Short mmCIF file of C-alpha atoms and ligand atoms in Angstrom, two decimals:
data_model
loop_
_atom_site.label_atom_id
_atom_site.label_comp_id
_atom_site.label_asym_id
_atom_site.label_seq_id
_atom_site.Cartn_x
_atom_site.Cartn_y
_atom_site.Cartn_z
CA MET A 666 0.00 0.00 0.00
CA LYS A 667 2.69 2.40 1.14
CA LYS A 668 4.87 1.64 -1.86
CA ASN A 669 1.97 2.17 -4.22
CA GLY A 670 1.14 5.48 -2.55
CA LYS A 671 4.71 6.68 -3.02
CA SER A 672 4.86 5.80 -6.70
CA ILE A 673 1.57 7.62 -7.31
CA GLN A 674 3.01 10.66 -5.58
CA MET A 675 6.15 10.39 -7.71
CA ALA A 676 4.10 10.09 -10.91
CA LEU A 677 2.06 13.16 -9.96
CA ALA A 678 5.22 15.13 -9.22
CA LEU A 679 6.69 14.17 -12.62
CA LEU A 680 3.45 15.16 -14.31
CA ALA A 681 3.52 18.54 -12.58
CA VAL A 682 7.13 19.16 -13.66
CA GLY A 683 6.23 18.14 -17.23
CA THR A 684 3.26 20.51 -17.30
CA LEU A 685 5.40 23.34 -15.96
CA LEU A 686 8.00 22.71 -18.65
CA LEU A 687 5.39 22.61 -21.38
CA ASN A 688 3.77 25.81 -20.14
CA GLY A 689 7.18 27.42 -19.97
CA CYS A 690 7.84 26.51 -23.59
CA SER A 691 4.52 27.82 -24.89
CA ALA A 692 4.96 31.09 -22.96
CA ALA A 693 8.34 31.57 -24.60
CA LYS A 694 6.79 31.12 -28.04
CA PRO A 695 3.50 33.07 -28.06
CA ALA A 696 3.28 32.71 -31.86
CA GLU A 697 2.46 29.04 -31.38
CA LYS A 698 -0.51 29.61 -29.10
CA LYS A 699 -3.46 27.42 -29.96
CA SER A 700 -5.98 29.60 -28.17
CA ILE A 701 -6.36 33.26 -27.29
CA ARG A 702 -8.47 35.11 -24.74
CA ILE A 703 -9.87 38.51 -25.58
CA GLY A 704 -11.94 40.60 -23.16
CA VAL A 705 -14.31 43.29 -24.43
CA THR A 706 -16.17 45.87 -22.37
CA LEU A 707 -18.88 48.02 -23.98
CA TYR A 708 -19.99 51.39 -22.67
CA ARG A 709 -23.67 50.42 -22.85
CA GLY A 710 -24.85 47.23 -24.50
CA GLU A 711 -28.30 48.68 -25.22
CA ASP A 712 -26.89 51.30 -27.60
CA ALA A 713 -28.04 50.26 -31.11
CA PHE A 714 -24.75 51.13 -32.83
CA ILE A 715 -22.65 49.36 -30.18
CA ASN A 716 -24.95 46.34 -30.16
CA ASN A 717 -24.40 46.05 -33.89
CA ILE A 718 -20.61 46.13 -33.42
CA ARG A 719 -20.98 43.49 -30.71
CA SER A 720 -22.74 41.05 -33.07
CA SER A 721 -20.15 41.67 -35.77
CA LEU A 722 -17.33 41.01 -33.27
CA GLU A 723 -18.87 37.68 -32.31
CA GLU A 724 -19.09 36.74 -35.99
CA LYS A 725 -15.48 37.76 -36.61
CA ALA A 726 -14.29 35.60 -33.73
CA LYS A 727 -16.07 32.56 -35.19
CA GLU A 728 -14.71 33.21 -38.69
CA TYR A 729 -11.21 33.60 -37.27
CA GLU A 730 -11.45 30.27 -35.44
CA GLN A 731 -12.55 28.55 -38.64
CA GLN A 732 -9.85 30.14 -40.76
CA THR A 733 -6.89 29.74 -38.39
CA GLY A 734 -7.80 26.78 -36.17
CA ILE A 735 -6.92 28.99 -33.18
CA LYS A 736 -9.54 28.82 -30.46
CA VAL A 737 -10.93 32.22 -29.48
CA ASN A 738 -12.32 32.86 -26.05
CA LEU A 739 -14.17 36.17 -26.50
CA GLU A 740 -15.80 37.55 -23.37
CA ILE A 741 -18.01 40.61 -23.86
CA MET A 742 -19.18 42.56 -20.81
CA ASP A 743 -21.68 45.39 -20.41
CA PRO A 744 -21.05 47.88 -17.58
CA LYS A 745 -24.36 49.59 -18.45
CA GLY A 746 -22.94 53.10 -18.54
CA ASN A 747 -21.06 52.87 -15.22
CA GLN A 748 -17.34 53.70 -15.30
CA ASN A 749 -16.61 52.05 -11.92
CA THR A 750 -18.16 48.81 -13.12
CA GLN A 751 -16.13 49.05 -16.32
CA ASN A 752 -12.92 49.56 -14.29
CA SER A 753 -13.69 46.38 -12.31
CA GLN A 754 -14.29 44.47 -15.55
CA VAL A 755 -10.90 45.62 -16.85
CA ASP A 756 -9.26 44.62 -13.54
CA ARG A 757 -10.83 41.18 -13.83
CA PHE A 758 -9.65 40.67 -17.43
CA LEU A 759 -6.14 41.69 -16.40
CA SER A 760 -6.01 39.52 -13.30
CA LEU A 761 -7.17 36.54 -15.37
CA GLU A 762 -4.34 37.33 -17.80
CA TYR A 763 -6.40 37.89 -20.92
CA ASP A 764 -4.16 38.27 -23.98
CA ALA A 765 -5.69 41.55 -25.14
CA ILE A 766 -8.60 43.77 -24.14
CA CYS A 767 -10.95 45.94 -26.21
CA VAL A 768 -12.47 48.91 -24.42
CA ASN A 769 -15.39 51.13 -25.39
CA MET A 770 -14.90 53.67 -22.58
CA VAL A 771 -17.94 54.78 -20.60
CA ASP A 772 -16.17 58.06 -19.84
CA ARG A 773 -13.45 58.64 -22.38
CA SER A 774 -11.66 61.08 -20.10
CA ALA A 775 -11.12 58.22 -17.60
CA ALA A 776 -8.92 56.18 -19.97
CA SER A 777 -5.76 56.73 -17.92
CA TYR A 778 -7.02 54.26 -15.27
CA VAL A 779 -7.34 51.52 -17.91
CA ILE A 780 -4.02 52.46 -19.51
CA ASN A 781 -2.07 52.41 -16.21
CA LYS A 782 -3.44 49.01 -15.27
CA ALA A 783 -2.93 47.53 -18.75
CA MET A 784 0.64 48.83 -18.94
CA ASP A 785 1.43 47.31 -15.53
CA ALA A 786 0.03 43.97 -16.67
CA GLY A 787 1.64 44.24 -20.14
CA THR A 788 -1.76 43.71 -21.81
CA PRO A 789 -2.47 45.50 -25.12
CA VAL A 790 -5.65 47.61 -25.40
CA VAL A 791 -7.81 48.36 -28.43
CA PHE A 792 -10.05 51.32 -27.60
CA PHE A 793 -12.99 51.88 -29.92
CA ASN A 794 -15.79 54.36 -30.66
CA ARG A 795 -15.10 56.59 -27.61
CA GLU A 796 -11.70 58.08 -28.17
CA PRO A 797 -9.24 58.74 -25.34
CA VAL A 798 -7.29 62.00 -25.66
CA GLU A 799 -4.13 61.90 -27.77
CA GLU A 800 -1.89 62.42 -24.77
CA ASP A 801 -3.21 59.14 -23.28
CA MET A 802 -2.93 57.25 -26.56
CA LYS A 803 0.71 58.22 -26.98
CA ARG A 804 1.79 56.63 -23.70
CA TRP A 805 2.44 53.12 -25.01
CA GLU A 806 2.90 51.43 -28.36
CA HIS A 807 0.36 48.70 -27.51
CA LEU A 808 -2.59 51.12 -27.39
CA TYR A 809 -4.87 51.42 -30.43
CA TYR A 810 -8.03 53.27 -31.41
CA VAL A 811 -10.66 52.21 -33.94
CA GLY A 812 -13.39 54.67 -34.86
CA GLU A 813 -14.63 56.78 -37.73
CA ASP A 814 -13.79 60.25 -38.91
CA ALA A 815 -16.51 62.46 -37.39
CA ARG A 816 -15.94 65.28 -39.85
CA GLU A 817 -16.27 62.90 -42.80
CA SER A 818 -19.60 61.55 -41.47
CA ALA A 819 -20.92 65.08 -41.09
CA VAL A 820 -19.77 66.30 -44.49
CA LEU A 821 -21.44 63.29 -46.14
CA GLN A 822 -24.62 63.99 -44.14
CA GLY A 823 -24.62 67.67 -45.12
CA GLU A 824 -24.03 66.80 -48.79
CA LEU A 825 -27.14 64.60 -48.84
CA LEU A 826 -29.20 67.70 -48.03
CA VAL A 827 -27.23 69.97 -50.38
CA ASP A 828 -27.93 67.56 -53.26
CA ALA A 829 -31.64 67.48 -52.40
CA TYR A 830 -31.79 71.28 -52.21
CA GLN A 831 -29.96 71.78 -55.49
CA GLU A 832 -32.27 69.36 -57.23
CA ASN A 833 -35.40 70.94 -55.78
CA PRO A 834 -35.20 73.80 -53.23
CA GLY A 835 -38.88 73.24 -52.39
CA SER A 836 -38.08 69.76 -51.04
CA LEU A 837 -36.34 71.45 -48.09
CA ASP A 838 -37.91 74.91 -48.02
CA LEU A 839 -41.37 73.46 -47.49
CA ASN A 840 -43.15 76.76 -46.81
CA GLY A 841 -41.35 78.57 -49.65
CA ASP A 842 -40.19 81.50 -47.48
CA GLY A 843 -36.63 81.42 -48.86
CA THR A 844 -35.03 79.92 -45.74
CA VAL A 845 -34.70 76.37 -44.44
CA GLY A 846 -35.53 76.05 -40.73
CA TYR A 847 -33.70 73.22 -39.03
CA VAL A 848 -33.40 71.63 -35.59
CA MET A 849 -30.30 69.78 -34.42
CA LEU A 850 -30.26 66.65 -32.23
CA GLU A 851 -26.84 66.26 -30.66
CA GLY A 852 -25.26 63.18 -29.08
CA GLU A 853 -23.58 63.12 -25.65
CA ARG A 854 -21.80 66.43 -25.12
CA SER A 855 -18.62 64.68 -23.92
CA HIS A 856 -18.39 62.44 -27.00
CA GLN A 857 -15.81 63.45 -29.62
CA ASP A 858 -18.29 62.75 -32.46
CA SER A 859 -21.10 65.09 -31.27
CA LEU A 860 -19.39 68.44 -31.50
CA ILE A 861 -17.61 67.74 -34.78
CA ARG A 862 -20.66 66.23 -36.48
CA THR A 863 -22.84 69.17 -35.39
CA GLU A 864 -20.36 71.73 -36.66
CA TRP A 865 -19.55 70.10 -40.02
CA SER A 866 -23.00 69.09 -41.17
CA VAL A 867 -24.14 72.70 -40.81
CA GLN A 868 -20.93 74.08 -42.35
CA THR A 869 -21.36 71.77 -45.36
CA MET A 870 -24.93 72.93 -45.88
CA ARG A 871 -23.86 76.57 -45.69
CA ASP A 872 -21.02 75.91 -48.13
CA GLY A 873 -23.62 74.29 -50.41
CA ASP A 874 -25.64 77.57 -50.34
CA ILE A 875 -28.66 76.31 -48.42
CA PRO A 876 -30.19 79.42 -46.77
CA LEU A 877 -30.25 77.86 -43.30
CA GLU A 878 -31.97 79.11 -40.20
CA LYS A 879 -31.28 77.32 -36.93
CA LEU A 880 -34.46 77.10 -34.88
CA THR A 881 -33.04 75.18 -31.93
CA GLY A 882 -30.90 72.25 -30.90
CA GLY A 883 -30.06 70.12 -27.88
CA SER A 884 -28.51 66.90 -26.68
CA ALA A 885 -30.55 63.71 -26.58
CA ASN A 886 -27.50 61.60 -25.63
CA TRP A 887 -27.71 59.36 -28.75
CA ASP A 888 -31.04 58.06 -27.44
CA ARG A 889 -34.27 57.55 -29.39
CA SER A 890 -36.77 58.28 -26.63
CA GLN A 891 -34.91 61.34 -25.35
CA ALA A 892 -34.87 62.64 -28.93
CA ALA A 893 -38.60 61.99 -29.36
CA ALA A 894 -39.32 63.93 -26.15
CA LEU A 895 -37.21 66.91 -27.29
CA MET A 896 -38.80 66.84 -30.72
CA GLU A 897 -42.32 66.87 -29.26
CA GLN A 898 -41.39 69.98 -27.34
CA TRP A 899 -39.89 71.63 -30.45
CA ILE A 900 -42.93 70.78 -32.56
CA ARG A 901 -45.11 72.56 -29.99
CA GLN A 902 -42.73 75.52 -29.98
CA PHE A 903 -41.88 75.91 -33.70
CA GLY A 904 -44.61 73.97 -35.56
CA ASP A 905 -44.39 74.27 -39.35
CA ALA A 906 -41.19 76.32 -39.22
CA ILE A 907 -39.34 72.99 -38.82
CA GLU A 908 -38.30 71.84 -42.29
CA VAL A 909 -35.23 69.71 -41.63
CA VAL A 910 -34.10 67.58 -38.68
CA ILE A 911 -30.42 66.78 -38.35
CA GLY A 912 -29.52 63.93 -36.00
CA ASN A 913 -25.98 63.15 -34.88
CA ASN A 914 -27.05 59.48 -35.14
CA ASP A 915 -29.84 57.31 -36.56
CA GLU A 916 -31.49 56.51 -33.22
CA MET A 917 -32.14 60.19 -32.45
CA ALA A 918 -33.25 60.83 -36.04
CA LEU A 919 -35.73 57.94 -35.71
CA GLY A 920 -37.02 59.38 -32.41
CA ALA A 921 -37.67 62.72 -34.14
CA ALA A 922 -39.37 61.04 -37.10
CA GLU A 923 -41.67 59.15 -34.72
CA ALA A 924 -42.58 62.39 -32.94
CA LEU A 925 -43.41 64.03 -36.30
CA GLU A 926 -45.54 61.03 -37.20
CA ARG A 927 -47.39 61.17 -33.88
CA ALA A 928 -48.03 64.88 -34.43
CA GLY A 929 -49.66 63.96 -37.77
CA ASP A 930 -47.07 65.97 -39.73
CA THR A 931 -47.24 64.89 -43.38
CA ARG A 932 -45.38 67.84 -44.96
CA GLY A 933 -42.32 65.72 -45.78
CA VAL A 934 -39.85 67.15 -43.25
CA LYS A 935 -36.42 65.71 -44.14
CA VAL A 936 -34.86 63.80 -41.26
CA VAL A 937 -31.25 62.63 -41.53
CA GLY A 938 -29.05 60.50 -39.26
CA ILE A 939 -25.64 58.85 -39.12
CA ASP A 940 -24.60 55.18 -38.55
CA GLY A 941 -26.61 53.13 -41.05
CA THR A 942 -27.59 50.65 -38.34
CA PRO A 943 -30.16 47.98 -39.34
CA GLN A 944 -32.78 50.18 -37.62
CA GLY A 945 -31.59 53.20 -39.62
CA ILE A 946 -31.80 51.28 -42.89
CA GLU A 947 -35.33 50.15 -41.97
CA GLY A 948 -36.08 53.85 -41.36
CA LEU A 949 -34.92 54.70 -44.89
CA LYS A 950 -37.14 51.96 -46.32
CA SER A 951 -40.22 53.03 -44.40
CA GLY A 952 -39.62 56.69 -45.28
CA LYS A 953 -39.00 57.83 -41.67
CA LEU A 954 -35.46 58.88 -42.58
CA TYR A 955 -34.43 60.70 -45.74
CA GLY A 956 -30.78 59.77 -45.42
CA THR A 957 -28.02 58.32 -43.28
CA VAL A 958 -24.26 57.85 -43.38
CA GLN A 959 -23.31 54.24 -42.97
CA CYS A 960 -20.16 53.15 -41.28
CA ASP A 961 -19.06 49.68 -42.29
CA SER A 962 -19.68 47.70 -39.07
CA ASP A 963 -18.14 44.61 -40.61
CA GLU A 964 -14.88 46.41 -41.27
CA TYR A 965 -15.10 48.10 -37.84
CA ALA A 966 -15.35 44.79 -35.97
CA GLU A 967 -12.85 43.07 -38.22
CA VAL A 968 -10.18 45.68 -37.51
CA ILE A 969 -10.80 45.65 -33.73
CA PHE A 970 -10.60 41.86 -33.73
CA GLU A 971 -7.58 41.65 -36.03
CA ILE A 972 -5.54 44.06 -33.89
CA ALA A 973 -6.48 42.25 -30.67
CA ALA A 974 -5.77 38.78 -32.09
CA SER A 975 -2.42 39.82 -33.62
CA GLU A 976 -1.35 41.36 -30.33
CA ALA A 977 -2.54 38.26 -28.45
CA LEU A 978 -0.33 36.09 -30.66
CA GLY A 979 2.64 38.44 -30.41
CA GLN A 980 2.43 39.22 -34.15
CA ASN A 981 3.32 42.51 -35.78
CA VAL A 982 0.03 44.45 -35.95
CA GLN A 983 1.37 46.93 -38.52
CA GLU A 984 1.77 44.08 -41.00
CA LYS A 985 -1.91 43.12 -40.62
CA VAL A 986 -3.70 46.47 -40.41
CA GLU A 987 -2.76 49.81 -41.92
CA LEU A 988 -2.76 52.24 -39.00
CA GLU A 989 -2.32 56.01 -38.89
CA GLU A 990 0.57 57.01 -36.66
CA GLY A 991 0.83 53.33 -35.72
CA THR A 992 -2.24 53.75 -33.51
CA TYR A 993 -5.42 54.89 -35.27
CA TYR A 994 -7.84 53.28 -37.72
CA GLN A 995 -10.82 55.16 -39.22
CA CYS A 996 -13.50 53.00 -40.85
CA SER A 997 -14.97 53.76 -44.24
CA GLN A 998 -18.35 55.46 -44.55
CA LYS A 999 -20.91 56.12 -47.27
CA ALA A 1000 -24.00 58.30 -47.63
CA LEU A 1001 -27.27 56.50 -48.27
CA THR A 1002 -30.82 57.40 -49.29
CA VAL A 1003 -33.50 54.88 -50.16
CA ALA A 1004 -32.37 55.10 -53.81
CA ASP A 1005 -29.01 53.55 -52.87
CA LEU A 1006 -30.56 50.47 -51.25
CA PRO A 1007 -30.73 47.17 -53.12
C1 LIG B 2577 -22.59 56.60 -32.84
C2 LIG B 2577 -23.79 56.59 -31.95
C3 LIG B 2577 -23.47 55.85 -30.67
C4 LIG B 2577 -22.23 56.43 -30.01
C5 LIG B 2577 -21.86 55.62 -28.79
C6 LIG B 2577 -21.42 57.21 -32.09
O1 LIG B 2577 -20.28 57.20 -32.90
O2 LIG B 2577 -22.86 57.34 -34.00
O3 LIG B 2577 -24.89 55.98 -32.55
O4 LIG B 2577 -24.57 55.95 -29.80
O5 LIG B 2577 -21.17 56.46 -30.92
O6 LIG B 2577 -20.64 56.00 -28.26
#
């Protein structure tokens, strides 16, 4: 009995040494990893645009597994708009030694917490959609940002209305008084996209000689129901003077369109958004939206995933993805009206 017990102990000890040696070898050669672990934390999973990116990320992970034979453990967490919760999720990913993390900051000015922790742990970070300030991004070569050029989205949005006006001024100037009255629905004030989109869509319309008159504007925090509530108030206040509604995103544009519908407004007010989410495209089809600017969510998720997976495997990211300043990637965008849909 005793002898048997000893040889079992010996066998276990040998097994443990063998496992340690094997682990040691694979750690020394990260390129030969057969599985990777990537942690993702979203700012708010309910956000339509972010939810769309989430589904595309899950698809990309599956495709990657099929193409490479490398197992992907993708964990996606939703801190529901709470920065403290998001910090804890990052801490957890790091303590479990995830190979790379992807962070959609709740509060983009709080990125230094994530960066400090990730640098200490030596874990690369792909930020997306909510951009940390440049000073933060420059602190380490394993920090990346994937987003879209806010000015480009806005110029494309403005051009949709310029084209419509040039073709037929009466399609915007509904009451024929020589000016086009518009209201502006802005996203979160602290988001880099809101300010730039607001400024450049209006600038583009002015440059395109639309005789604009701003009636009012306000932030609805990217949210459909907040936008509908604001729009109801504006309809009461400005009535038929509203001829165009500019939304910093599709969700808010849809909220405004629904408020117009509920008010029984059939004058053909042009409502435009940005994102080209499935809901936005539905809105184009049903006539709620006149136009949107679609960002390629497939490309967006692919680039986030590709950077994270390359970093996880210790590969050279620059060889896989073309980055600006070694750090930034801006996704492609296109303007859409119902005429552009298949
Ligand atoms: C999108 C919005 C989204 C926001 C979330 C923006 O770039 O256009 O639809 O709500 O990002 O951060």
